[in-house]
Coordinates of C-alpha atoms in Angstrom, one line a residue:
M1 CA -25.3 29.8 -34.4
M2 CA -23.5 26.6 -33.2
K3 CA -25.6 23.7 -32.1
K4 CA -25.1 22.6 -28.5
V5 CA -24.1 19.3 -27.0
V6 CA -24.5 18.6 -23.3
V7 CA -22.4 15.7 -22.0
I8 CA -23.3 14.0 -18.7
G9 CA -20.2 12.7 -17.0
A10 CA -16.5 13.8 -17.2
G11 CA -14.9 10.4 -17.4
I12 CA -12.8 9.3 -20.3
S13 CA -15.9 8.8 -22.5
G14 CA -17.3 12.1 -21.5
L15 CA -14.1 14.0 -22.1
S16 CA -13.6 12.2 -25.5
A17 CA -17.2 13.2 -26.5
G18 CA -16.6 16.8 -25.4
I19 CA -13.3 17.1 -27.3
Y20 CA -14.7 15.7 -30.5
A21 CA -17.9 17.8 -30.2
L22 CA -15.8 20.9 -30.1
K23 CA -13.5 19.8 -32.9
N24 CA -16.6 19.3 -35.0
G25 CA -18.0 22.8 -34.5
F26 CA -20.5 22.2 -31.7
D27 CA -20.7 24.2 -28.5
C28 CA -20.2 21.7 -25.6
E29 CA -20.8 21.6 -21.8
I30 CA -20.0 18.7 -19.5
Y31 CA -21.7 18.2 -16.2
E32 CA -19.9 16.0 -13.7
K33 CA -21.4 14.8 -10.4
N34 CA -18.0 14.7 -8.6
I35 CA -15.7 17.6 -7.8
N36 CA -13.1 16.2 -10.1
A37 CA -13.1 14.9 -13.7
G38 CA -12.0 11.4 -14.6
G39 CA -14.7 9.0 -13.5
E40 CA -12.9 5.8 -12.8
C41 CA -9.7 7.0 -14.4
I42 CA -8.4 8.7 -11.3
A43 CA -5.8 8.6 -8.6
W44 CA -5.8 10.0 -5.1
K45 CA -3.3 10.8 -2.4
R46 CA -3.0 9.4 1.1
K47 CA -0.3 10.6 3.5
G48 CA 2.0 11.6 0.6
Y49 CA 1.4 8.4 -1.4
V50 CA -0.4 8.4 -4.8
I51 CA -2.9 5.5 -5.4
D52 CA -3.7 4.9 -9.0
G53 CA -7.3 3.7 -9.1
S54 CA -7.5 2.5 -12.6
I55 CA -4.6 1.5 -14.9
S56 CA -2.6 -1.7 -14.7
W57 CA -1.7 -1.3 -18.4
L58 CA -3.2 0.8 -21.1
T59 CA -4.3 -0.7 -24.5
G60 CA -4.1 1.2 -27.8
V61 CA -0.8 2.8 -27.4
K62 CA 1.0 1.4 -30.5
P63 CA 2.0 4.3 -32.8
G64 CA 0.4 4.1 -36.2
T65 CA -2.8 2.4 -35.1
A66 CA -6.2 4.1 -35.2
I67 CA -6.9 3.8 -31.5
N68 CA -3.5 5.4 -30.8
D69 CA -4.4 8.3 -33.0
V70 CA -7.6 8.8 -31.0
W71 CA -5.6 8.9 -27.8
L72 CA -3.3 11.5 -29.4
E73 CA -6.2 13.6 -30.9
T74 CA -7.7 13.9 -27.4
G75 CA -4.3 14.9 -25.9
A76 CA -4.3 11.9 -23.4
F77 CA -0.5 11.3 -23.7
R78 CA 2.5 11.6 -26.1
N79 CA 3.8 8.4 -27.5
E80 CA 7.2 9.1 -25.9
D81 CA 5.4 8.9 -22.5
I82 CA 4.6 5.1 -22.9
T83 CA 6.9 2.4 -21.6
F84 CA 6.8 -1.3 -22.5
A85 CA 8.1 -3.7 -19.9
D86 CA 10.2 -6.7 -21.2
V87 CA 8.6 -8.7 -18.4
F88 CA 5.0 -8.0 -17.8
S89 CA 4.6 -10.0 -14.6
V90 CA 6.4 -12.7 -12.5
I91 CA 4.5 -15.6 -11.0
E92 CA 6.0 -17.5 -8.1
H93 CA 4.8 -20.9 -7.0
E94 CA 6.5 -23.4 -4.6
G95 CA 9.9 -21.7 -5.1
R96 CA 9.7 -21.6 -8.9
R97 CA 9.2 -18.4 -10.9
L98 CA 7.6 -17.9 -14.3
Y99 CA 8.5 -14.7 -16.2
W100 CA 5.8 -13.6 -18.6
Y101 CA 8.1 -12.1 -21.3
R102 CA 6.7 -9.7 -23.9
D103 CA 8.9 -11.3 -26.5
T104 CA 7.0 -14.5 -27.5
A105 CA 10.2 -16.4 -28.6
R106 CA 11.7 -15.9 -25.2
L107 CA 8.4 -16.7 -23.5
E108 CA 8.1 -19.9 -25.5
A109 CA 11.6 -21.1 -24.6
H110 CA 11.0 -20.2 -20.9
L111 CA 7.7 -22.0 -20.7
K112 CA 9.1 -25.1 -22.3
E113 CA 12.1 -25.0 -19.9
L114 CA 9.7 -24.9 -17.0
S115 CA 7.4 -27.6 -18.4
P116 CA 8.7 -29.6 -21.4
E117 CA 5.8 -32.0 -21.2
D118 CA 3.5 -29.1 -22.1
S119 CA 5.3 -28.3 -25.4
E120 CA 2.3 -29.0 -27.6
A121 CA 0.0 -26.8 -25.5
I122 CA 2.7 -24.1 -25.3
D123 CA 3.1 -24.1 -29.1
E124 CA -0.6 -23.6 -29.5
L125 CA -0.6 -20.7 -26.9
I126 CA 2.3 -18.9 -28.6
A127 CA 0.8 -19.3 -32.0
I128 CA -2.5 -17.7 -30.8
I129 CA -0.6 -14.8 -29.1
N130 CA 1.5 -14.2 -32.2
D131 CA -1.6 -14.2 -34.4
L132 CA -3.3 -11.6 -32.0
S133 CA -0.2 -9.5 -31.6
S134 CA -1.1 -7.5 -34.8
F135 CA -4.8 -7.2 -34.0
E136 CA -5.9 -3.5 -33.5
V137 CA -8.8 -2.4 -31.4
P138 CA -11.4 -1.0 -33.9
A139 CA -11.5 2.7 -33.5
R140 CA -12.4 4.4 -36.8
K141 CA -16.2 4.4 -37.2
P142 CA -19.1 2.7 -35.5
M143 CA -20.7 -0.1 -37.5
D144 CA -24.2 1.5 -37.6
I145 CA -22.9 4.4 -39.7
M146 CA -20.5 2.5 -41.9
D147 CA -21.2 2.3 -45.6
P148 CA -21.1 -1.2 -47.2
S149 CA -17.5 -1.1 -48.2
E150 CA -16.4 0.1 -44.7
R151 CA -18.5 -2.7 -43.1
R152 CA -16.8 -5.3 -45.3
E153 CA -13.4 -4.0 -44.2
H154 CA -14.5 -4.1 -40.6
I155 CA -15.7 -7.7 -40.9
K156 CA -12.5 -8.6 -42.6
H157 CA -10.5 -7.1 -39.8
M158 CA -12.5 -8.9 -37.1
M159 CA -12.0 -12.2 -38.9
Q160 CA -8.4 -12.1 -37.8
L161 CA -9.6 -12.3 -34.2
F162 CA -12.2 -15.0 -34.9
K163 CA -9.7 -17.1 -36.9
A164 CA -7.1 -16.9 -34.1
L165 CA -9.5 -17.8 -31.4
N166 CA -11.6 -20.4 -33.3
K167 CA -10.4 -23.5 -31.4
V168 CA -10.7 -22.0 -27.9
S169 CA -13.5 -19.5 -28.3
T170 CA -16.0 -21.4 -26.1
L171 CA -13.7 -22.2 -23.3
T172 CA -13.5 -20.4 -20.0
T173 CA -10.1 -19.4 -18.7
E174 CA -10.2 -22.2 -16.2
Q175 CA -11.2 -24.8 -18.8
Y176 CA -8.4 -23.6 -21.1
T177 CA -5.7 -24.0 -18.5
E178 CA -6.6 -27.7 -18.1
R179 CA -4.6 -28.5 -21.2
F180 CA -1.4 -27.6 -19.2
S181 CA 0.0 -30.1 -16.8
S182 CA 2.1 -27.4 -15.1
E183 CA 0.3 -25.9 -12.2
L184 CA 2.7 -22.9 -12.5
I185 CA 1.6 -22.2 -16.1
R186 CA -2.1 -22.7 -15.1
K187 CA -1.8 -20.2 -12.3
A188 CA 0.0 -17.7 -14.5
I189 CA -2.8 -17.8 -17.2
L190 CA -5.5 -17.6 -14.5
S191 CA -3.8 -14.5 -13.0
F192 CA -4.8 -12.5 -16.1
S193 CA -8.6 -12.9 -15.7
F194 CA -11.6 -14.1 -13.8
K195 CA -11.5 -17.9 -14.0
D196 CA -15.0 -18.2 -15.5
N197 CA -14.5 -15.5 -18.1
L198 CA -14.1 -16.8 -21.6
V199 CA -10.4 -17.2 -22.3
Q200 CA -10.7 -15.0 -25.4
G201 CA -10.2 -12.0 -23.2
V202 CA -7.0 -13.3 -21.7
L203 CA -5.5 -14.2 -25.1
V204 CA -6.4 -10.9 -26.7
T205 CA -4.7 -9.2 -23.7
L206 CA -1.6 -11.4 -24.1
G207 CA -1.5 -10.5 -27.8
A208 CA -1.7 -6.8 -27.1
L209 CA 1.2 -7.1 -24.7
A210 CA 3.3 -9.0 -27.2
G211 CA 2.5 -6.6 -30.0
C212 CA 3.3 -3.5 -27.9
H213 CA -0.4 -2.4 -28.1
A214 CA -0.4 -2.2 -24.3
G215 CA 2.0 -0.3 -22.1
W216 CA 2.3 2.0 -19.1
P217 CA 1.6 5.7 -19.6
E218 CA 3.8 8.0 -17.6
G219 CA 1.9 9.5 -14.7
G220 CA -0.8 6.9 -14.8
S221 CA -4.6 7.5 -14.7
Q222 CA -4.5 11.1 -13.3
R223 CA -2.1 12.3 -16.0
I224 CA -4.4 11.0 -18.7
T225 CA -7.5 12.6 -17.2
D226 CA -5.7 15.9 -16.6
N227 CA -4.4 16.0 -20.2
M228 CA -7.8 15.3 -21.7
K229 CA -9.4 17.9 -19.4
A230 CA -6.9 20.4 -20.5
C231 CA -7.5 19.6 -24.1
F232 CA -11.3 20.0 -23.7
L233 CA -10.9 23.4 -22.0
S234 CA -8.3 24.7 -24.5
L235 CA -10.9 24.1 -27.3
G236 CA -13.4 26.3 -25.5
G237 CA -15.4 23.6 -23.7
K238 CA -17.2 24.3 -20.4
L239 CA -16.8 21.8 -17.5
Y240 CA -19.0 22.0 -14.5
C241 CA -17.9 19.7 -11.7
G242 CA -20.0 19.0 -8.6
K243 CA -23.1 19.3 -10.8
P244 CA -24.9 15.9 -10.7
A245 CA -27.7 15.3 -13.3
E246 CA -31.1 14.4 -11.9
E247 CA -33.1 13.8 -15.1
I248 CA -33.0 14.0 -18.8
I249 CA -35.7 16.3 -20.2
V250 CA -37.7 14.5 -23.0
N251 CA -40.6 15.9 -25.0
D252 CA -42.4 13.9 -27.7
G253 CA -39.6 11.3 -27.8
R254 CA -36.9 13.9 -28.2
A255 CA -34.1 14.6 -25.6
E256 CA -34.0 18.3 -25.1
G257 CA -32.0 18.9 -21.9
V258 CA -30.9 18.0 -18.4
V259 CA -32.3 18.8 -15.0
L260 CA -29.5 19.1 -12.5
E261 CA -29.8 18.0 -8.9
D262 CA -29.9 21.7 -7.8
G263 CA -33.1 22.2 -9.9
T264 CA -31.3 24.0 -12.8
S265 CA -32.5 23.0 -16.3
V266 CA -29.9 23.0 -19.1
Y267 CA -31.2 22.7 -22.7
A268 CA -29.3 21.5 -25.8
D269 CA -29.7 20.2 -29.3
Y270 CA -28.1 16.8 -28.3
I271 CA -27.6 15.0 -25.0
V272 CA -24.7 12.5 -24.6
P273 CA -24.9 10.7 -21.3
T274 CA -21.6 9.0 -20.6
C275 CA -22.3 8.1 -17.0
D276 CA -22.9 4.5 -16.0
L277 CA -25.5 3.0 -18.3
D278 CA -27.6 1.8 -15.4
I279 CA -27.8 5.4 -14.2
T280 CA -28.8 6.7 -17.6
L281 CA -31.6 4.1 -18.1
H282 CA -33.0 3.8 -14.6
K283 CA -32.4 7.2 -13.0
L284 CA -32.0 9.9 -15.7
L285 CA -34.6 8.3 -18.0
K286 CA -36.8 7.0 -15.1
S287 CA -37.0 3.5 -16.7
R288 CA -39.4 4.8 -19.2
Y289 CA -37.7 3.3 -22.3
S290 CA -37.6 -0.3 -23.2
D291 CA -34.8 -1.4 -25.5
P292 CA -34.7 -5.1 -26.4
V293 CA -30.9 -5.2 -26.3
L294 CA -30.3 -3.0 -23.3
D295 CA -33.0 -4.7 -21.3
K296 CA -31.0 -8.0 -21.5
F297 CA -28.0 -6.3 -19.8
Y298 CA -30.0 -6.1 -16.6
T299 CA -32.2 -9.3 -16.8
D300 CA -29.9 -11.9 -18.4
D301 CA -27.9 -13.9 -15.9
G302 CA -25.0 -14.1 -18.4
F303 CA -24.4 -10.3 -18.0
R304 CA -22.1 -10.5 -14.9
T305 CA -20.0 -7.7 -13.6
S306 CA -16.4 -7.5 -12.5
S307 CA -15.6 -6.0 -9.1
I308 CA -12.7 -5.7 -6.8
A309 CA -11.8 -4.6 -3.3
Q310 CA -8.5 -2.8 -3.8
V311 CA -5.8 -2.4 -1.1
A312 CA -2.9 0.0 -1.3
F313 CA 0.0 0.3 1.1
G314 CA 2.5 3.1 1.6
V315 CA 5.8 1.7 2.9
E316 CA 8.9 3.5 4.1
C317 CA 11.3 1.3 2.1
D318 CA 12.4 1.0 -1.6
L319 CA 10.9 -2.0 -3.4
S320 CA 12.3 -1.2 -6.8
A321 CA 14.5 -4.3 -6.8
Y322 CA 11.4 -6.4 -7.1
P323 CA 9.6 -6.9 -10.4
S324 CA 6.8 -4.3 -10.7
K325 CA 4.1 -7.0 -10.9
M326 CA 4.6 -10.1 -8.6
I327 CA 1.9 -12.8 -8.4
Y328 CA 2.3 -15.3 -5.6
A329 CA 0.5 -18.6 -5.7
I330 CA -0.9 -19.4 -2.2
D331 CA -2.9 -22.2 -0.6
E332 CA -6.6 -21.4 -1.2
R333 CA -8.3 -19.4 1.5
E334 CA -11.4 -17.3 2.0
I335 CA -11.2 -13.6 2.6
A336 CA -14.4 -11.6 3.1
G337 CA -16.5 -14.3 1.5
E338 CA -14.3 -14.7 -1.6
T339 CA -11.9 -17.6 -2.2
I340 CA -8.4 -16.8 -3.6
G341 CA -5.5 -18.9 -4.7
S342 CA -3.0 -16.2 -5.6
V343 CA -2.0 -12.7 -4.6
L344 CA -0.9 -9.9 -7.0
F345 CA 1.2 -7.1 -5.8
T346 CA 2.1 -4.1 -8.0
H347 CA 4.6 -1.5 -7.0
Y348 CA 4.9 1.9 -8.7
C349 CA 8.6 2.7 -8.0
S350 CA 9.1 3.8 -11.6
E351 CA 6.8 6.8 -10.8
K352 CA 9.0 9.0 -8.6
D353 CA 6.0 11.2 -7.7
F354 CA 3.9 8.4 -6.3
A355 CA 5.8 8.1 -3.0
P356 CA 8.2 10.1 -0.9
E357 CA 11.9 9.5 -1.7
G358 CA 13.1 6.1 -0.6
C359 CA 9.5 4.9 -0.1
S360 CA 7.1 2.8 -2.2
V361 CA 3.4 2.5 -2.9
V362 CA 2.3 -1.1 -3.5
K363 CA -1.2 -2.2 -4.6
T364 CA -3.1 -5.4 -4.4
G365 CA -6.7 -6.5 -4.3
L366 CA -9.4 -9.1 -3.7
T367 CA -11.5 -10.2 -6.8
V368 CA -15.2 -10.0 -5.9
Y369 CA -17.3 -12.6 -7.6
D370 CA -20.4 -12.0 -5.6
H371 CA -21.1 -8.2 -5.2
S372 CA -24.4 -8.9 -3.4
K373 CA -22.4 -9.8 -0.2
W374 CA -21.6 -6.1 0.1
Y375 CA -25.2 -5.0 0.3
G376 CA -27.3 -4.7 3.4
L377 CA -24.4 -4.4 5.8
S378 CA -24.4 -2.2 8.8
R379 CA -21.6 0.3 9.1
E380 CA -19.9 -1.8 11.7
E381 CA -20.2 -4.9 9.4
Y382 CA -18.9 -2.9 6.4
L383 CA -15.9 -1.6 8.3
S384 CA -15.2 -5.1 9.8
K385 CA -15.1 -6.5 6.2
K386 CA -12.7 -3.8 5.1
E387 CA -10.5 -4.5 8.1
E388 CA -10.5 -8.3 7.4
I389 CA -9.3 -7.6 3.8
K390 CA -6.6 -5.1 5.1
E391 CA -5.2 -7.6 7.6
A392 CA -5.2 -10.5 5.2
Y393 CA -3.2 -8.6 2.6
L394 CA -1.0 -7.0 5.2
E395 CA 0.0 -10.5 6.2
Y396 CA 0.9 -11.4 2.6
L397 CA 2.8 -8.1 2.2
Y398 CA 5.0 -9.0 5.2
R399 CA 5.4 -12.6 4.0
F400 CA 6.5 -11.7 0.5
Y401 CA 8.2 -8.3 1.2
P402 CA 9.7 -8.9 4.7
E403 CA 11.5 -5.6 4.7
T404 CA 8.2 -3.8 4.9
K405 CA 7.4 -5.1 8.4
G406 CA 7.0 -2.2 10.7
K407 CA 7.3 0.3 7.9
V408 CA 3.7 0.5 6.6
V409 CA 2.6 4.0 7.2
M410 CA -0.5 4.1 4.9
C411 CA -3.3 1.7 4.1
D412 CA -6.2 2.5 1.8
V413 CA -9.1 0.0 1.1
T414 CA -11.7 0.6 -1.6
T415 CA -14.6 -1.7 -2.1
P416 CA -17.3 -2.3 -4.7
L417 CA -19.4 0.1 -2.7
T418 CA -16.7 2.8 -3.1
Y419 CA -16.9 2.5 -6.9
E420 CA -20.7 2.5 -6.7
R421 CA -20.8 5.6 -4.4
Y422 CA -18.2 7.6 -6.2
C423 CA -18.7 6.6 -9.8
G424 CA -22.3 5.3 -9.8
A425 CA -20.8 2.0 -11.1
Y426 CA -23.4 -0.8 -11.6
H427 CA -22.7 -3.4 -8.9
G428 CA -19.6 -1.6 -8.0
A429 CA -17.8 -2.8 -11.1
Y430 CA -14.5 -1.3 -12.2
M431 CA -14.9 -2.5 -15.8
G432 CA -17.9 -3.5 -17.9
F433 CA -19.6 -6.8 -18.2
M434 CA -17.5 -9.9 -18.0
L435 CA -16.8 -11.9 -21.1
T436 CA -19.3 -14.7 -21.1
P437 CA -21.2 -16.5 -23.9
A438 CA -24.1 -14.1 -23.4
T439 CA -21.9 -11.0 -23.8
S440 CA -19.3 -12.2 -26.4
K441 CA -21.2 -10.7 -29.3
M442 CA -22.9 -7.8 -27.5
Y443 CA -23.1 -4.5 -29.5
H444 CA -25.3 -1.4 -29.0
S445 CA -25.1 1.9 -30.8
G446 CA -26.1 4.0 -27.7
I447 CA -29.2 5.1 -29.6
I448 CA -32.2 4.1 -27.3
K449 CA -35.3 2.9 -29.1
G450 CA -38.0 5.5 -29.2
L451 CA -35.7 8.4 -28.2
S452 CA -34.1 10.9 -30.6
R453 CA -31.3 13.4 -30.1
L454 CA -29.7 11.2 -27.3
Y455 CA -26.5 9.3 -28.0
A456 CA -25.4 7.4 -25.0
A457 CA -21.7 6.4 -24.6
G458 CA -19.4 4.7 -22.2
Q459 CA -17.6 1.4 -21.5
W460 CA -20.8 -0.5 -20.9
F461 CA -21.6 -0.7 -24.6
S462 CA -18.9 -3.2 -25.4
V463 CA -17.9 -6.4 -23.6
M464 CA -15.4 -5.9 -20.8
G465 CA -15.2 -2.2 -21.3
G466 CA -12.2 -0.3 -20.0
L467 CA -10.6 3.0 -21.0
P468 CA -10.0 2.4 -24.7
D469 CA -13.7 1.3 -25.2
A470 CA -14.8 4.4 -23.2
L471 CA -12.5 6.6 -25.4
V472 CA -13.8 5.3 -28.7
S473 CA -17.4 5.3 -27.5
G474 CA -17.3 9.0 -26.7
K475 CA -15.9 9.7 -30.2
S476 CA -18.5 7.4 -31.8
A477 CA -21.4 9.4 -30.2
I478 CA -20.2 12.6 -31.9
Q479 CA -19.7 10.7 -35.2
R480 CA -23.4 9.7 -35.0
I481 CA -24.4 13.3 -34.3
C482 CA -22.4 14.5 -37.3
A483 CA -24.0 11.8 -39.4
N484 CA -27.4 13.0 -38.2
E485 CA -26.5 16.6 -39.0
G486 CA -25.2 15.6 -42.4
I487 CA -21.8 17.1 -41.8
P488 CA -18.4 15.4 -42.3
F489 CA -16.7 14.2 -39.1
K490 CA -13.3 15.7 -38.2
G491 CA -11.1 13.1 -36.5
V492 CA -10.0 9.5 -36.8
Q493 CA -12.5 7.6 -39.1

């Protein structure tokens, strides 16, 4: 008789765990609180326009890498479905434009043409990007079940990262940009991250773009979710949507099942919660377990979250002549309690199904540094704040895309509270913890101290999180179960 795995949450981590559980001979059921699978990797439609709620670019898409093999094993996409833009984004400031080319030789020449006085700093930047362009996201086996030789290889692989970042590893993005005299270059680098994040995250991203480890998957977030869901079901998995979990059943320090919100109890040999870690610890486990590492996530000031208020517009005109990602530097201003100095607009004209013919969907958003400002609001105050954001970005849309004036037929605003309500996201974050000195070396196996037969997974177990981390985390949970069962794991390892 097959042993049974119950997965809580049908996001990318949950679907990954479910697929690998089935591939390794377990019976598997996934329980999802929402009526649709996907978690934060979703899209939705308003008035005929598709709004992608997750992906700006997807990491781990370079053929031949382990992380790419994991994406392929879970059916997320085909390699031929990935496109790599020659120009990732365009930054405009005071009538000048900076083109962030994927090709680093072309990027270097362009940056030096824009600011020859920054040649030394540009050389250093390009050298770091080149060093990181071959770095692969670790995806084979979690460290806690590696044998000594595998651990040595893993450390050797990570040394590539540490060596490339050695001289800048302690700097925030804002501090790093101070070595450039060009305000245009400073603003371009700042556009990739939160200003007080460690610059490591920005540089790793730029390396991934240069090395074709990051690209756009055809169909975006919803296509990936739909493909992985189809893979899970085709392997014989059972998916129950609209079935929120209320509590994890624990007896004598052993996880034995899940109580659903409707009172139904589901028992299993293993429980894999892939919902938000805060939900797992403080709702499903009723704050009964103290883990010295996990406790820091919620008590240490260095564990800050990343949130956004996203705005999408549907316009009855074709914006395909514009670069797909345009960043406009503006005079600093305050919107809904947050100060901004630039505006990013992304259009999705390459996706013909995202808008009616001849029309476009364009997305922007307000970075939220202080999520607490969204709590305690009355409904009127909340709606007023959303309206303020909408009007501010509508003004910028008309300024930078004048042909859209009078042609906006759809506007959709999501806030940190939207992410919290729909996804249960801690502090309404769309990704994991920000990259700070406190989080730069964070690692947790998902095995909670004092609790057996439970292997938690999700983006919150690695710094910054995101879809690739969620994907690998789901696989890692099943690898740990296989190790506990003493059976060989089938899949990338």
